[in-house]
Amino acid sequence: MTKLEQIEKSVAALSPEELKAFAAWFEALKADMWDRQIETDVKAGRLDKFAEAALADHRAGRTRPL
């Protein structure tokens, strides 16, 4: 049995309360991983072209207030 299969089996066996706690923990983990990836991408300049495009649109009057 693979590690993933073991995890799937363990998660399937959780009680409703345990599953709720696990789901909350897993969502927090995914959010933290997303935040770290965005920070890495910003530092590496991977988002610069998107920021420049947005600023160019704003300067050209192609935006509106939220």
mmCIF file with all atom_site columns, C-alpha atoms in Angstrom:
data_model
loop_
_atom_site.group_PDB
_atom_site.id
_atom_site.type_symbol
_atom_site.label_atom_id
_atom_site.label_alt_id
_atom_site.label_comp_id
_atom_site.label_asym_id
_atom_site.label_entity_id
_atom_site.label_seq_id
_atom_site.pdbx_PDB_ins_code
_atom_site.Cartn_x
_atom_site.Cartn_y
_atom_site.Cartn_z
_atom_site.occupancy
_atom_site.B_iso_or_equiv
_atom_site.pdbx_formal_charge
_atom_site.auth_seq_id
_atom_site.auth_comp_id
_atom_site.auth_asym_id
_atom_site.auth_atom_id
_atom_site.pdbx_PDB_model_num
ATOM 1  C CA . MET A 1 1  ? 0.000   0.000  0.000   1.00 0.00 ? 1  MET A CA 1
ATOM 2  C CA . THR A 1 2  ? 1.373   3.411  -0.953  1.00 0.00 ? 2  THR A CA 1
ATOM 3  C CA . LYS A 1 3  ? 1.657   6.288  1.470   1.00 0.00 ? 3  LYS A CA 1
ATOM 4  C CA . LEU A 1 4  ? -1.231  8.037  -0.306  1.00 0.00 ? 4  LEU A CA 1
ATOM 5  C CA . GLU A 1 5  ? -3.422  4.963  -0.050  1.00 0.00 ? 5  GLU A CA 1
ATOM 6  C CA . GLN A 1 6  ? -2.654  4.754  3.680   1.00 0.00 ? 6  GLN A CA 1
ATOM 7  C CA . ILE A 1 7  ? -3.624  8.402  4.126   1.00 0.00 ? 7  ILE A CA 1
ATOM 8  C CA . GLU A 1 8  ? -6.841  7.937  2.144   1.00 0.00 ? 8  GLU A CA 1
ATOM 9  C CA . LYS A 1 9  ? -7.761  4.900  4.252   1.00 0.00 ? 9  LYS A CA 1
ATOM 10 C CA . SER A 1 10 ? -7.023  6.775  7.491   1.00 0.00 ? 10 SER A CA 1
ATOM 11 C CA . VAL A 1 11 ? -9.033  9.829  6.434   1.00 0.00 ? 11 VAL A CA 1
ATOM 12 C CA . ALA A 1 12 ? -11.981 7.663  5.384   1.00 0.00 ? 12 ALA A CA 1
ATOM 13 C CA . ALA A 1 13 ? -11.989 6.106  8.859   1.00 0.00 ? 13 ALA A CA 1
ATOM 14 C CA . LEU A 1 14 ? -12.207 9.425  10.739  1.00 0.00 ? 14 LEU A CA 1
ATOM 15 C CA . SER A 1 15 ? -15.269 10.271 12.776  1.00 0.00 ? 15 SER A CA 1
ATOM 16 C CA . PRO A 1 16 ? -17.325 13.261 11.611  1.00 0.00 ? 16 PRO A CA 1
ATOM 17 C CA . GLU A 1 17 ? -15.714 15.459 14.280  1.00 0.00 ? 17 GLU A CA 1
ATOM 18 C CA . GLU A 1 18 ? -12.215 14.275 13.385  1.00 0.00 ? 18 GLU A CA 1
ATOM 19 C CA . LEU A 1 19 ? -12.922 14.792 9.685   1.00 0.00 ? 19 LEU A CA 1
ATOM 20 C CA . LYS A 1 20 ? -14.067 18.353 10.362  1.00 0.00 ? 20 LYS A CA 1
ATOM 21 C CA . ALA A 1 21 ? -10.868 19.071 12.310  1.00 0.00 ? 21 ALA A CA 1
ATOM 22 C CA . PHE A 1 22 ? -8.743  17.438 9.614   1.00 0.00 ? 22 PHE A CA 1
ATOM 23 C CA . ALA A 1 23 ? -10.461 19.434 6.867   1.00 0.00 ? 23 ALA A CA 1
ATOM 24 C CA . ALA A 1 24 ? -9.825  22.691 8.733   1.00 0.00 ? 24 ALA A CA 1
ATOM 25 C CA . TRP A 1 25 ? -6.179  21.773 9.258   1.00 0.00 ? 25 TRP A CA 1
ATOM 26 C CA . PHE A 1 26 ? -5.763  20.780 5.604   1.00 0.00 ? 26 PHE A CA 1
ATOM 27 C CA . GLU A 1 27 ? -7.324  24.034 4.350   1.00 0.00 ? 27 GLU A CA 1
ATOM 28 C CA . ALA A 1 28 ? -4.959  26.015 6.585   1.00 0.00 ? 28 ALA A CA 1
ATOM 29 C CA . LEU A 1 29 ? -2.024  23.975 5.253   1.00 0.00 ? 29 LEU A CA 1
ATOM 30 C CA . LYS A 1 30 ? -3.026  24.648 1.634   1.00 0.00 ? 30 LYS A CA 1
ATOM 31 C CA . ALA A 1 31 ? -3.436  28.365 2.359   1.00 0.00 ? 31 ALA A CA 1
ATOM 32 C CA . ASP A 1 32 ? 0.021   28.502 3.944   1.00 0.00 ? 32 ASP A CA 1
ATOM 33 C CA . MET A 1 33 ? 1.547   26.670 0.987   1.00 0.00 ? 33 MET A CA 1
ATOM 34 C CA . TRP A 1 34 ? -0.167  29.123 -1.407  1.00 0.00 ? 34 TRP A CA 1
ATOM 35 C CA . ASP A 1 35 ? 1.154   32.102 0.559   1.00 0.00 ? 35 ASP A CA 1
ATOM 36 C CA . ARG A 1 36 ? 4.693   30.727 0.473   1.00 0.00 ? 36 ARG A CA 1
ATOM 37 C CA . GLN A 1 37 ? 4.465   30.068 -3.276  1.00 0.00 ? 37 GLN A CA 1
ATOM 38 C CA . ILE A 1 38 ? 3.236   33.612 -3.951  1.00 0.00 ? 38 ILE A CA 1
ATOM 39 C CA . GLU A 1 39 ? 6.081   35.035 -1.844  1.00 0.00 ? 39 GLU A CA 1
ATOM 40 C CA . THR A 1 40 ? 8.580   32.927 -3.787  1.00 0.00 ? 40 THR A CA 1
ATOM 41 C CA . ASP A 1 41 ? 7.092   34.021 -7.115  1.00 0.00 ? 41 ASP A CA 1
ATOM 42 C CA . VAL A 1 42 ? 7.139   37.701 -6.104  1.00 0.00 ? 42 VAL A CA 1
ATOM 43 C CA . LYS A 1 43 ? 10.773  37.529 -5.001  1.00 0.00 ? 43 LYS A CA 1
ATOM 44 C CA . ALA A 1 44 ? 11.707  35.784 -8.262  1.00 0.00 ? 44 ALA A CA 1
ATOM 45 C CA . GLY A 1 45 ? 9.925   38.440 -10.333 1.00 0.00 ? 45 GLY A CA 1
ATOM 46 C CA . ARG A 1 46 ? 7.476   35.960 -11.843 1.00 0.00 ? 46 ARG A CA 1
ATOM 47 C CA . LEU A 1 47 ? 4.525   38.313 -11.262 1.00 0.00 ? 47 LEU A CA 1
ATOM 48 C CA . ASP A 1 48 ? 6.181   41.484 -12.534 1.00 0.00 ? 48 ASP A CA 1
ATOM 49 C CA . LYS A 1 49 ? 4.717   41.230 -16.035 1.00 0.00 ? 49 LYS A CA 1
ATOM 50 C CA . PHE A 1 50 ? 1.198   40.950 -14.601 1.00 0.00 ? 50 PHE A CA 1
ATOM 51 C CA . ALA A 1 51 ? 1.717   43.969 -12.364 1.00 0.00 ? 51 ALA A CA 1
ATOM 52 C CA . GLU A 1 52 ? 3.086   45.979 -15.271 1.00 0.00 ? 52 GLU A CA 1
ATOM 53 C CA . ALA A 1 53 ? 0.148   45.000 -17.471 1.00 0.00 ? 53 ALA A CA 1
ATOM 54 C CA . ALA A 1 54 ? -2.322  46.021 -14.755 1.00 0.00 ? 54 ALA A CA 1
ATOM 55 C CA . LEU A 1 55 ? -0.572  49.347 -14.219 1.00 0.00 ? 55 LEU A CA 1
ATOM 56 C CA . ALA A 1 56 ? -0.501  49.990 -17.966 1.00 0.00 ? 56 ALA A CA 1
ATOM 57 C CA . ASP A 1 57 ? -4.247  49.317 -18.157 1.00 0.00 ? 57 ASP A CA 1
ATOM 58 C CA . HIS A 1 58 ? -4.844  51.676 -15.256 1.00 0.00 ? 58 HIS A CA 1
ATOM 59 C CA . ARG A 1 59 ? -2.713  54.438 -16.785 1.00 0.00 ? 59 ARG A CA 1
ATOM 60 C CA . ALA A 1 60 ? -4.592  54.006 -20.072 1.00 0.00 ? 60 ALA A CA 1
ATOM 61 C CA . GLY A 1 61 ? -7.931  54.463 -18.307 1.00 0.00 ? 61 GLY A CA 1
ATOM 62 C CA . ARG A 1 62 ? -9.077  50.865 -18.780 1.00 0.00 ? 62 ARG A CA 1
ATOM 63 C CA . THR A 1 63 ? -9.943  50.342 -15.110 1.00 0.00 ? 63 THR A CA 1
ATOM 64 C CA . ARG A 1 64 ? -12.794 51.378 -12.867 1.00 0.00 ? 64 ARG A CA 1
ATOM 65 C CA . PRO A 1 65 ? -13.202 51.745 -9.106  1.00 0.00 ? 65 PRO A CA 1
ATOM 66 C CA . LEU A 1 66 ? -14.360 48.675 -7.225  1.00 0.00 ? 66 LEU A CA 1
#
